[in-house]
Amino acid sequence: MYIKENLSEINENIYKSLQRVGRKDNVELIAVTKTVDIDRIEEAISLGITDIGENRVQELEKKIDALGNRVNYHLIGSLQTNKVRFIIDEVKLIHSLDRVSLAKELEKRAKMNNILVNALIQVNVAEEETKSGLRVDEVISFIEEIQKYENIRIKGLMTIAPFTDDEAILRNVFRTMNSLKENIISRDYENVSMDYLSMGMTNDYEIAIEEGSNMIRVGTGIFGKRNY
Ligand SMILES: *Cc1c(COP(=O)(O)O)cnc(C)c1O
């Protein structure tokens, strides 16, 4: 029963966060299902979840085998170049485009499959050693470099904020992302849209929404603590 209660609490919090800043648009909720078994994911789907996120290719493939096309899949973790081919035609959005070599492989495999691949550029705003992603000051030149890849569609930006309760630090990270987004929009690049700002997890999604996020990735808040 607790998944139901958790989801209604999250939906309520999303609504309140949007209201606090006078936003009239929506926030997409991605249920992060890493380590979560299929029965519990099924329950979440029956309660309205339409999009799930996984950070490892192998686990994502297992979920795809079990759940098929009843949900949309998001790859939210680092993607090794040699694993691209396993998931390229299965995912709605790759949140972790962070290097030219990965863009090259995505382009190659997308071409082979005759598809367009949708990706977000991952930004490591706080420049944490343990996290992947481009530095803020690298993003513009990265976009200019990968613009030539015809089968990649950049759909926005993604970040993982530092794990902290310090609201000022979190707001600063999310604001930086929002202004980077505006900067990119103003440059009017071809094949680049800023439809999605994927930011906000269990600990910080309300602040992220107040600062402009329209796609949050929540695991613990829906399914409870993970047992690794
Ligand atoms: C695990 C994970 C999440 C969800 O984290 P919670 O704190 O459980 O909500 C979101 N984004 C990424 C990239 C993750 O790896």
JSON list of N, CA and C and ligand atoms in Angstrom, two decimals, residues 32 34 55 76 158 160 201-202 217-220 226, ligand 1:
[
{"chain": "A", "resi": 32, "resn": "VAL", "atom": "N", "xyz": [12.31, 6.02, -10.54]},
{"chain": "A", "resi": 32, "resn": "VAL", "atom": "CA", "xyz": [13.62, 5.37, -10.65]},
{"chain": "A", "resi": 32, "resn": "VAL", "atom": "C", "xyz": [13.53, 4.00, -10.01]},
{"chain": "A", "resi": 34, "resn": "LYS", "atom": "N", "xyz": [15.79, 1.34, -10.06]},
{"chain": "A", "resi": 34, "resn": "LYS", "atom": "CA", "xyz": [16.98, 0.52, -9.81]},
{"chain": "A", "resi": 34, "resn": "LYS", "atom": "C", "xyz": [16.80, -0.28, -8.51]},
{"chain": "A", "resi": 55, "resn": "ASN", "atom": "N", "xyz": [19.76, 3.26, -14.03]},
{"chain": "A", "resi": 55, "resn": "ASN", "atom": "CA", "xyz": [21.09, 3.81, -14.28]},
{"chain": "A", "resi": 55, "resn": "ASN", "atom": "C", "xyz": [22.08, 2.80, -14.85]},
{"chain": "A", "resi": 76, "resn": "ILE", "atom": "N", "xyz": [19.38, 6.87, -17.05]},
{"chain": "A", "resi": 76, "resn": "ILE", "atom": "CA", "xyz": [19.77, 8.04, -16.27]},
{"chain": "A", "resi": 76, "resn": "ILE", "atom": "C", "xyz": [21.19, 7.95, -15.73]},
{"chain": "A", "resi": 158, "resn": "MET", "atom": "N", "xyz": [20.44, 17.70, -17.99]},
{"chain": "A", "resi": 158, "resn": "MET", "atom": "CA", "xyz": [20.21, 16.92, -16.77]},
{"chain": "A", "resi": 158, "resn": "MET", "atom": "C", "xyz": [21.32, 17.19, -15.76]},
{"chain": "A", "resi": 160, "resn": "ILE", "atom": "N", "xyz": [22.62, 16.06, -11.52]},
{"chain": "A", "resi": 160, "resn": "ILE", "atom": "CA", "xyz": [22.44, 15.45, -10.20]},
{"chain": "A", "resi": 160, "resn": "ILE", "atom": "C", "xyz": [23.06, 16.45, -9.21]},
{"chain": "A", "resi": 201, "resn": "MET", "atom": "N", "xyz": [15.63, 14.95, -7.28]},
{"chain": "A", "resi": 201, "resn": "MET", "atom": "CA", "xyz": [15.49, 13.57, -6.83]},
{"chain": "A", "resi": 201, "resn": "MET", "atom": "C", "xyz": [14.74, 13.59, -5.50]},
{"chain": "A", "resi": 202, "resn": "THR", "atom": "N", "xyz": [14.66, 12.47, -4.81]},
{"chain": "A", "resi": 202, "resn": "THR", "atom": "CA", "xyz": [13.84, 12.42, -3.59]},
{"chain": "A", "resi": 202, "resn": "THR", "atom": "C", "xyz": [14.12, 13.58, -2.65]},
{"chain": "A", "resi": 217, "resn": "ARG", "atom": "N", "xyz": [13.36, 12.83, -11.16]},
{"chain": "A", "resi": 217, "resn": "ARG", "atom": "CA", "xyz": [13.70, 11.40, -11.12]},
{"chain": "A", "resi": 217, "resn": "ARG", "atom": "C", "xyz": [13.67, 10.94, -9.66]},
{"chain": "A", "resi": 218, "resn": "VAL", "atom": "N", "xyz": [12.61, 10.23, -9.31]},
{"chain": "A", "resi": 218, "resn": "VAL", "atom": "CA", "xyz": [12.42, 9.88, -7.90]},
{"chain": "A", "resi": 218, "resn": "VAL", "atom": "C", "xyz": [12.40, 8.37, -7.70]},
{"chain": "A", "resi": 219, "resn": "GLY", "atom": "N", "xyz": [13.27, 7.88, -6.84]},
{"chain": "A", "resi": 219, "resn": "GLY", "atom": "CA", "xyz": [13.31, 6.45, -6.52]},
{"chain": "A", "resi": 219, "resn": "GLY", "atom": "C", "xyz": [12.84, 6.20, -5.11]},
{"chain": "A", "resi": 220, "resn": "THR", "atom": "N", "xyz": [13.69, 6.55, -4.15]},
{"chain": "A", "resi": 220, "resn": "THR", "atom": "CA", "xyz": [13.41, 6.31, -2.72]},
{"chain": "A", "resi": 220, "resn": "THR", "atom": "C", "xyz": [12.05, 6.86, -2.29]},
{"chain": "A", "resi": 226, "resn": "ARG", "atom": "N", "xyz": [16.51, 1.75, -0.84]},
{"chain": "A", "resi": 226, "resn": "ARG", "atom": "CA", "xyz": [17.01, 0.62, -1.65]},
{"chain": "A", "resi": 226, "resn": "ARG", "atom": "C", "xyz": [17.90, -0.29, -0.81]},
{"chain": "B", "resi": 1, "resn": "LIG", "atom": "C1", "xyz": [19.18, 6.75, -8.14]},
{"chain": "B", "resi": 1, "resn": "LIG", "atom": "C2", "xyz": [19.03, 7.93, -8.98]},
{"chain": "B", "resi": 1, "resn": "LIG", "atom": "C3", "xyz": [17.93, 8.80, -8.80]},
{"chain": "B", "resi": 1, "resn": "LIG", "atom": "C4", "xyz": [16.88, 8.62, -7.73]},
{"chain": "B", "resi": 1, "resn": "LIG", "atom": "O1", "xyz": [17.41, 8.85, -6.47]},
{"chain": "B", "resi": 1, "resn": "LIG", "atom": "P1", "xyz": [16.47, 8.89, -5.17]},
{"chain": "B", "resi": 1, "resn": "LIG", "atom": "O2", "xyz": [17.27, 9.65, -4.18]},
{"chain": "B", "resi": 1, "resn": "LIG", "atom": "O3", "xyz": [16.27, 7.46, -4.78]},
{"chain": "B", "resi": 1, "resn": "LIG", "atom": "O4", "xyz": [15.21, 9.55, -5.53]},
{"chain": "B", "resi": 1, "resn": "LIG", "atom": "C5", "xyz": [17.83, 9.88, -9.67]},
{"chain": "B", "resi": 1, "resn": "LIG", "atom": "N1", "xyz": [18.74, 10.11, -10.63]},
{"chain": "B", "resi": 1, "resn": "LIG", "atom": "C6", "xyz": [19.80, 9.30, -10.82]},
{"chain": "B", "resi": 1, "resn": "LIG", "atom": "C7", "xyz": [20.76, 9.61, -11.92]},
{"chain": "B", "resi": 1, "resn": "LIG", "atom": "C8", "xyz": [19.97, 8.20, -10.00]},
{"chain": "B", "resi": 1, "resn": "LIG", "atom": "O5", "xyz": [21.03, 7.40, -10.20]}
]
